[in-house]
Amino acid sequence: MATENTDVLDRAREQVLERGIGLDEAGVLEILRLPDERVTEALELAHEVRMRWCGPEVEVEGIVSLKTGGCPEDCHFCSQSGLFSSPVRSVWLDIPSLVEAAKQTAATGASEFCIVAAVRGPDAKLMSQMREGVKAIKEAVDINVAASLGMLSQEQVDELVEMGVHRYNHNLETCRTYFPNVVTTHSWEERWGTLKMVRDSGMEVCCGGIIGMGETLEQRAEFAVQLAELDPHEVPLNFLNPRPGTPFGDQPTMDPKDALRAIAAFRLALPKTILRYAGGREITLGDLGTRDGLLGGVNAVIVGNYLTTLGRPASADLQLLQELKMPVKALSATL
């Protein structure tokens, strides 16, 4: 077994580090199966890959929910679904509050501000609010505006491009074979279709998901290579933070070592992609694990709180980046 494990890291060093070609599904699975004593070695290699193909900069992003709760979909991890008894209820954010959130995000040094709505896809009201909100933000703050509004039509994709939204987030959440265990009100293929339209429009594609939802290691590897096939600009990596009242509310939190193995594996599958720490890292990894991930392939963070869960204070993440001598990516470099 030790020889096999040595081989996968040797192969990854030659293929991923030297040539920038991500591991295939079998290789990713080998990384996910590494014994605990090899995890540090895998993280060190993943960090080298990140430095070689992405550089030392870390992209910092803030997110805010324009429309929270009351979603008609049944994503089993999400407390914003209107179908579950979880305590999030439908709330709309007004435009001045949206602009204020963008200003606060920019004040942390973030180059990216993402507007999120808990919907299957945007209706005319939401698109109108987006148009007004993006315009107001761009007039008030020097920051890139991204959006996450669910599944889109081609007309809506074109409209977002016209507004000046530069990146669109739509997570696949998990691999194709496990998706029916997570969501039943729409299909993985519907999400994939939106992502292809976004990519073809010229907007940057942000697409990731949640690990630790009960999927097998094989399915985790499947997910990594399906993301690699999509070739997104950015992959947000969430770890399940079980929310009361949801179908996944009783799931155990992910083992920290498994989370770190996944970080290394996803970096080795996606050598040139922005790999972003997203929800659940605090409960799964804590402060020490957050540091390990940043030294193991992660090169972007969401600062502050998430949509329905608390994160670390932005100042704590920024201080950590300073300690690790990782420069925050400047806005001018992203325009």
CSV table of C-alpha atoms in Angstrom, one decimal:
chain,number,residue,atom,x,y,z
A,1,MET,CA,0.0,0.0,0.0
A,2,ALA,CA,2.8,2.4,0.9
A,3,THR,CA,4.3,2.0,-2.6
A,4,GLU,CA,1.0,2.8,-4.2
A,5,ASN,CA,0.6,5.9,-2.1
A,6,THR,CA,4.2,7.0,-2.8
A,7,ASP,CA,3.5,6.5,-6.5
A,8,VAL,CA,0.4,8.7,-6.6
A,9,LEU,CA,2.3,11.7,-5.0
A,10,ASP,CA,5.3,11.0,-7.3
A,11,ARG,CA,3.0,10.9,-10.3
A,12,ALA,CA,1.2,14.1,-9.1
A,13,ARG,CA,4.5,15.8,-8.7
A,14,GLU,CA,5.5,15.1,-12.3
A,15,GLN,CA,2.1,15.5,-13.9
A,16,VAL,CA,0.4,18.2,-11.9
A,17,LEU,CA,3.3,20.2,-10.5
A,18,GLU,CA,5.6,20.1,-13.5
A,19,ARG,CA,3.0,20.0,-16.3
A,20,GLY,CA,-0.1,21.5,-14.8
A,21,ILE,CA,-2.3,18.6,-15.8
A,22,GLY,CA,-4.8,17.6,-13.1
A,23,LEU,CA,-5.1,14.0,-11.7
A,24,ASP,CA,-7.8,11.8,-13.2
A,25,GLU,CA,-10.6,10.2,-11.1
A,26,ALA,CA,-8.5,7.2,-10.1
A,27,GLY,CA,-5.6,9.5,-9.0
A,28,VAL,CA,-7.9,11.7,-7.0
A,29,LEU,CA,-9.4,8.7,-5.3
A,30,GLU,CA,-5.8,7.6,-4.3
A,31,ILE,CA,-5.3,11.0,-2.7
A,32,LEU,CA,-8.6,10.7,-0.8
A,33,ARG,CA,-7.5,7.3,0.5
A,34,LEU,CA,-4.1,8.3,1.8
A,35,PRO,CA,-3.4,7.3,5.4
A,36,ASP,CA,-3.3,10.0,8.0
A,37,GLU,CA,0.5,10.1,8.2
A,38,ARG,CA,0.7,11.0,4.5
A,39,VAL,CA,-1.8,13.9,4.6
A,40,THR,CA,0.8,16.6,5.4
A,41,GLU,CA,2.9,15.4,2.4
A,42,ALA,CA,-0.1,15.7,0.1
A,43,LEU,CA,-0.9,19.2,1.4
A,44,GLU,CA,2.7,20.3,0.9
A,45,LEU,CA,2.6,19.1,-2.7
A,46,ALA,CA,-0.8,20.8,-3.2
A,47,HIS,CA,0.6,24.0,-1.9
A,48,GLU,CA,3.5,23.8,-4.3
A,49,VAL,CA,1.0,23.2,-7.2
A,50,ARG,CA,-1.0,26.3,-6.1
A,51,MET,CA,2.2,28.4,-5.9
A,52,ARG,CA,3.4,27.2,-9.3
A,53,TRP,CA,0.2,27.6,-11.2
A,54,CYS,CA,-1.8,30.3,-9.3
A,55,GLY,CA,0.9,32.3,-7.5
A,56,PRO,CA,0.9,33.5,-3.9
A,57,GLU,CA,-2.1,35.8,-4.0
A,58,VAL,CA,-5.3,35.1,-2.2
A,59,GLU,CA,-8.6,36.4,-3.5
A,60,VAL,CA,-10.9,37.7,-0.7
A,61,GLU,CA,-14.7,37.8,-1.2
A,62,GLY,CA,-17.7,38.9,0.8
A,63,ILE,CA,-21.2,37.6,0.1
A,64,VAL,CA,-24.7,39.0,0.9
A,65,SER,CA,-28.1,37.6,0.4
A,66,LEU,CA,-30.5,39.8,-1.6
A,67,LYS,CA,-33.4,37.3,-1.0
A,68,THR,CA,-33.1,34.9,2.0
A,69,GLY,CA,-35.2,31.9,2.7
A,70,GLY,CA,-38.5,30.7,1.2
A,71,CYS,CA,-36.8,28.8,-1.6
A,72,PRO,CA,-39.1,26.3,-3.4
A,73,GLU,CA,-36.3,23.8,-3.9
A,74,ASP,CA,-35.5,20.9,-1.5
A,75,CYS,CA,-31.7,20.9,-1.3
A,76,HIS,CA,-31.3,18.7,1.8
A,77,PHE,CA,-28.5,20.7,3.3
A,78,CYS,CA,-30.1,24.1,3.1
A,79,SER,CA,-32.0,26.0,5.8
A,80,GLN,CA,-33.3,28.4,3.2
A,81,SER,CA,-35.7,25.9,1.7
A,82,GLY,CA,-39.4,26.8,2.3
A,83,LEU,CA,-40.1,23.0,2.4
A,84,PHE,CA,-38.3,22.3,5.7
A,85,SER,CA,-39.0,23.4,9.3
A,86,SER,CA,-35.6,25.2,9.6
A,87,PRO,CA,-35.9,28.7,11.1
A,88,VAL,CA,-34.9,30.8,8.0
A,89,ARG,CA,-37.9,32.8,6.6
A,90,SER,CA,-38.2,34.7,3.4
A,91,VAL,CA,-36.6,38.2,3.6
A,92,TRP,CA,-35.7,40.7,0.9
A,93,LEU,CA,-32.7,43.1,1.3
A,94,ASP,CA,-33.2,46.7,0.2
A,95,ILE,CA,-30.8,48.4,-2.2
A,96,PRO,CA,-29.2,50.8,0.4
A,97,SER,CA,-28.4,47.8,2.6
A,98,LEU,CA,-26.9,46.0,-0.4
A,99,VAL,CA,-24.7,49.0,-1.1
A,100,GLU,CA,-23.7,49.3,2.5
A,101,ALA,CA,-22.7,45.6,2.6
A,102,ALA,CA,-20.6,46.1,-0.6
A,103,LYS,CA,-18.8,49.0,1.1
A,104,GLN,CA,-18.1,47.0,4.2
A,105,THR,CA,-16.8,44.1,2.0
A,106,ALA,CA,-14.5,46.5,0.1
A,107,ALA,CA,-13.2,47.9,3.4
A,108,THR,CA,-11.8,44.5,4.2
A,109,GLY,CA,-9.6,44.6,1.1
A,110,ALA,CA,-11.9,42.2,-0.8
A,111,SER,CA,-11.9,42.4,-4.6
A,112,GLU,CA,-15.2,40.5,-5.0
A,113,PHE,CA,-18.8,41.0,-3.8
A,114,CYS,CA,-21.3,38.3,-4.5
A,115,ILE,CA,-25.1,38.9,-4.5
A,116,VAL,CA,-27.0,35.7,-3.6
A,117,ALA,CA,-30.7,34.9,-3.8
A,118,ALA,CA,-32.4,31.8,-2.5
A,119,VAL,CA,-34.5,30.9,-5.5
A,120,ARG,CA,-34.8,28.2,-8.1
A,121,GLY,CA,-34.1,30.9,-10.7
A,122,PRO,CA,-34.6,34.7,-10.9
A,123,ASP,CA,-38.0,36.1,-11.8
A,124,ALA,CA,-38.7,39.6,-13.3
A,125,LYS,CA,-38.7,41.2,-9.8
A,126,LEU,CA,-35.4,39.8,-8.9
A,127,MET,CA,-33.7,40.7,-12.2
A,128,SER,CA,-35.0,44.2,-11.7
A,129,GLN,CA,-33.6,44.4,-8.2
A,130,MET,CA,-30.3,43.0,-9.5
A,131,ARG,CA,-30.1,45.7,-12.2
A,132,GLU,CA,-30.8,48.5,-9.7
A,133,GLY,CA,-28.5,46.9,-7.1
A,134,VAL,CA,-25.5,46.3,-9.4
A,135,LYS,CA,-25.8,49.9,-10.8
A,136,ALA,CA,-25.9,51.4,-7.3
A,137,ILE,CA,-22.9,49.3,-6.1
A,138,LYS,CA,-20.8,50.2,-9.1
A,139,GLU,CA,-21.6,53.9,-8.5
A,140,ALA,CA,-20.6,53.7,-4.8
A,141,VAL,CA,-17.8,51.2,-4.6
A,142,ASP,CA,-14.8,50.0,-6.6
A,143,ILE,CA,-15.4,46.2,-6.4
A,144,ASN,CA,-16.2,43.4,-8.8
A,145,VAL,CA,-19.8,42.2,-8.6
A,146,ALA,CA,-20.7,38.5,-8.8
A,147,ALA,CA,-24.1,36.9,-8.6
A,148,SER,CA,-25.7,33.6,-7.6
A,149,LEU,CA,-29.3,33.4,-8.5
A,150,GLY,CA,-30.0,29.8,-9.3
A,151,MET,CA,-30.7,28.4,-12.7
A,152,LEU,CA,-30.9,30.8,-15.7
A,153,SER,CA,-32.3,31.2,-19.1
A,154,GLN,CA,-30.1,32.4,-22.0
A,155,GLU,CA,-31.9,35.8,-21.9
A,156,GLN,CA,-31.1,36.2,-18.2
A,157,VAL,CA,-27.5,35.2,-18.8
A,158,ASP,CA,-27.3,38.0,-21.4
A,159,GLU,CA,-28.9,40.5,-19.1
A,160,LEU,CA,-26.4,39.8,-16.3
A,161,VAL,CA,-23.5,40.3,-18.7
A,162,GLU,CA,-25.1,43.6,-19.8
A,163,MET,CA,-25.4,44.7,-16.1
A,164,GLY,CA,-21.7,44.2,-15.7
A,165,VAL,CA,-21.8,41.0,-13.5
A,166,HIS,CA,-18.4,39.5,-14.1
A,167,ARG,CA,-18.7,36.2,-12.3
A,168,TYR,CA,-21.6,33.8,-11.8
A,169,ASN,CA,-21.8,31.2,-9.0
A,170,HIS,CA,-23.9,28.1,-9.5
A,171,ASN,CA,-22.8,25.1,-7.5
A,172,LEU,CA,-23.2,21.6,-8.8
A,173,GLU,CA,-23.2,20.7,-5.0
A,174,THR,CA,-22.0,17.1,-5.5
A,175,CYS,CA,-21.3,14.6,-8.2
A,176,ARG,CA,-23.8,13.5,-10.8
A,177,THR,CA,-24.4,10.1,-9.2
A,178,TYR,CA,-25.0,11.4,-5.7
A,179,PHE,CA,-27.1,14.4,-6.6
A,180,PRO,CA,-30.5,12.7,-6.4
A,181,ASN,CA,-29.7,12.0,-2.7
A,182,VAL,CA,-29.3,15.7,-2.1
A,183,VAL,CA,-31.9,17.4,-4.3
A,184,THR,CA,-35.1,16.0,-5.9
A,185,THR,CA,-36.8,19.1,-7.2
A,186,HIS,CA,-34.4,19.7,-10.1
A,187,SER,CA,-31.6,17.7,-11.8
A,188,TRP,CA,-27.8,17.9,-11.9
A,189,GLU,CA,-28.1,18.3,-15.7
A,190,GLU,CA,-30.2,21.5,-15.3
A,191,ARG,CA,-27.5,23.0,-13.2
A,192,TRP,CA,-24.8,21.9,-15.7
A,193,GLY,CA,-26.9,23.6,-18.5
A,194,THR,CA,-26.9,26.9,-16.7
A,195,LEU,CA,-23.1,26.7,-16.1
A,196,LYS,CA,-22.4,26.0,-19.8
A,197,MET,CA,-24.5,29.1,-20.8
A,198,VAL,CA,-22.6,31.2,-18.3
A,199,ARG,CA,-19.2,30.0,-19.5
A,200,ASP,CA,-20.1,30.6,-23.2
A,201,SER,CA,-21.3,34.2,-22.3
A,202,GLY,CA,-17.8,35.2,-21.2
A,203,MET,CA,-18.7,35.6,-17.5
A,204,GLU,CA,-16.3,33.8,-15.2
A,205,VAL,CA,-17.8,30.5,-13.8
A,206,CYS,CA,-17.7,29.9,-10.1
A,207,CYS,CA,-18.9,26.4,-9.3
A,208,GLY,CA,-18.2,24.1,-6.4
A,209,GLY,CA,-20.2,22.3,-3.8
A,210,ILE,CA,-20.4,20.7,-0.4
A,211,ILE,CA,-18.4,17.7,0.8
A,212,GLY,CA,-19.3,15.5,3.7
A,213,MET,CA,-23.0,15.0,2.8
A,214,GLY,CA,-22.8,11.3,3.0
A,215,GLU,CA,-21.2,10.7,-0.4
A,216,THR,CA,-18.5,8.0,-0.8
A,217,LEU,CA,-14.9,8.7,-1.5
A,218,GLU,CA,-15.5,7.4,-5.0
A,219,GLN,CA,-18.2,10.0,-5.4
A,220,ARG,CA,-16.0,12.7,-4.0
A,221,ALA,CA,-13.4,11.8,-6.6
A,222,GLU,CA,-16.1,11.8,-9.3
A,223,PHE,CA,-17.2,15.3,-8.3
A,224,ALA,CA,-13.6,16.6,-8.5
A,225,VAL,CA,-13.1,15.4,-12.1
A,226,GLN,CA,-16.6,16.6,-13.1
A,227,LEU,CA,-15.6,20.1,-11.9
A,228,ALA,CA,-12.3,19.8,-13.8
A,229,GLU,CA,-14.3,19.0,-17.0
A,230,LEU,CA,-16.3,22.1,-16.5
A,231,ASP,CA,-13.1,24.1,-16.0
A,232,PRO,CA,-14.5,26.8,-13.7
A,233,HIS,CA,-12.5,29.9,-12.9
A,234,GLU,CA,-13.2,29.3,-9.2
A,235,VAL,CA,-14.3,26.4,-7.0
A,236,PRO,CA,-15.8,27.2,-3.6
A,237,LEU,CA,-15.3,24.2,-1.3
A,238,ASN,CA,-17.9,23.9,1.4
A,239,PHE,CA,-18.0,21.3,4.2
A,240,LEU,CA,-21.4,20.3,5.5
A,241,ASN,CA,-22.5,22.4,8.5
A,242,PRO,CA,-25.6,20.4,9.5
A,243,ARG,CA,-28.5,22.8,9.9
A,244,PRO,CA,-31.4,22.0,12.3
A,245,GLY,CA,-34.7,21.2,10.6
A,246,THR,CA,-33.1,20.1,7.3
A,247,PRO,CA,-32.9,16.4,6.1
A,248,PHE,CA,-29.1,16.6,6.7
A,249,GLY,CA,-29.5,18.2,10.1
A,250,ASP,CA,-28.4,15.0,11.9
A,251,GLN,CA,-25.4,14.3,9.7
A,252,PRO,CA,-22.1,14.2,11.5
A,253,THR,CA,-19.6,16.9,10.7
A,254,MET,CA,-16.7,15.8,8.5
A,255,ASP,CA,-13.5,14.5,10.0
A,256,PRO,CA,-10.8,17.2,9.8
A,257,LYS,CA,-8.3,14.9,8.2
A,258,ASP,CA,-10.8,13.9,5.6
A,259,ALA,CA,-11.4,17.6,4.9
A,260,LEU,CA,-7.7,18.2,4.5
A,261,ARG,CA,-7.4,15.2,2.2
A,262,ALA,CA,-10.2,16.6,0.1
A,263,ILE,CA,-8.5,20.0,-0.1
A,264,ALA,CA,-5.3,18.4,-1.4
A,265,ALA,CA,-7.2,16.1,-3.8
A,266,PHE,CA,-9.3,19.0,-5.3
A,267,ARG,CA,-6.1,21.1,-5.8
A,268,LEU,CA,-4.4,18.2,-7.5
A,269,ALA,CA,-7.4,17.7,-9.8
A,270,LEU,CA,-7.7,21.5,-10.5
A,271,PRO,CA,-4.2,22.9,-10.5
A,272,LYS,CA,-5.0,26.3,-12.2
A,273,THR,CA,-8.3,27.0,-10.5
A,274,ILE,CA,-9.1,29.4,-7.7
A,275,LEU,CA,-9.9,27.1,-4.8
A,276,ARG,CA,-12.0,29.0,-2.3
A,277,TYR,CA,-12.6,28.2,1.4
A,278,ALA,CA,-16.4,28.6,1.8
A,279,GLY,CA,-19.0,27.4,4.4
A,280,GLY,CA,-18.3,24.9,7.1
A,281,ARG,CA,-14.6,25.3,7.4
A,282,GLU,CA,-14.8,26.8,10.9
A,283,ILE,CA,-16.8,23.9,12.4
A,284,THR,CA,-14.9,21.3,10.4
A,285,LEU,CA,-11.3,22.5,10.7
A,286,GLY,CA,-11.1,25.3,13.3
A,287,ASP,CA,-8.3,27.9,13.2
A,288,LEU,CA,-5.5,25.4,12.8
A,289,GLY,CA,-7.2,23.6,10.0
A,290,THR,CA,-7.9,26.8,8.2
A,291,ARG,CA,-4.2,27.6,8.3
A,292,ASP,CA,-3.4,24.0,7.0
A,293,GLY,CA,-5.7,24.4,4.1
A,294,LEU,CA,-4.2,27.7,3.1
A,295,LEU,CA,-0.9,26.0,3.1
A,296,GLY,CA,-2.4,23.0,1.3
A,297,GLY,CA,-3.8,24.4,-2.0
A,298,VAL,CA,-6.6,26.9,-1.0
A,299,ASN,CA,-6.0,30.4,-2.5
A,300,ALA,CA,-9.2,32.2,-1.8
A,301,VAL,CA,-11.5,32.8,1.2
A,302,ILE,CA,-15.0,34.1,1.9
A,303,VAL,CA,-14.6,36.6,4.8
A,304,GLY,CA,-17.2,37.3,7.4
A,305,ASN,CA,-20.5,35.4,7.6
A,306,TYR,CA,-22.1,33.1,5.1
A,307,LEU,CA,-25.7,33.2,4.1
A,308,THR,CA,-27.3,31.5,7.1
A,309,THR,CA,-24.3,30.6,9.2
A,310,LEU,CA,-21.6,32.5,11.1
A,311,GLY,CA,-18.0,32.6,9.8
A,312,ARG,CA,-14.8,33.9,11.3
A,313,PRO,CA,-14.4,37.7,11.7
A,314,ALA,CA,-12.9,39.1,8.5
A,315,SER,CA,-10.1,40.6,10.6
A,316,ALA,CA,-9.1,37.1,11.8
A,317,ASP,CA,-8.7,35.7,8.2
A,318,LEU,CA,-6.8,38.9,7.0
A,319,GLN,CA,-4.4,38.6,10.0
A,320,LEU,CA,-3.8,34.9,9.2
A,321,LEU,CA,-3.0,35.8,5.6
A,322,GLN,CA,-0.6,38.5,6.8
A,323,GLU,CA,1.1,35.9,9.1
A,324,LEU,CA,1.4,33.5,6.2
A,325,LYS,CA,2.8,36.3,4.0
A,326,MET,CA,0.1,35.7,1.4
A,327,PRO,CA,-0.8,38.9,-0.4
A,328,VAL,CA,-4.5,39.7,-0.8
A,329,LYS,CA,-5.3,40.0,-4.5
A,330,ALA,CA,-5.8,43.6,-5.5
A,331,LEU,CA,-8.9,44.7,-7.3
A,332,SER,CA,-6.9,46.2,-10.2
A,333,ALA,CA,-5.5,42.8,-10.9
A,334,THR,CA,-8.9,41.3,-11.4
A,335,LEU,CA,-10.3,43.9,-13.8
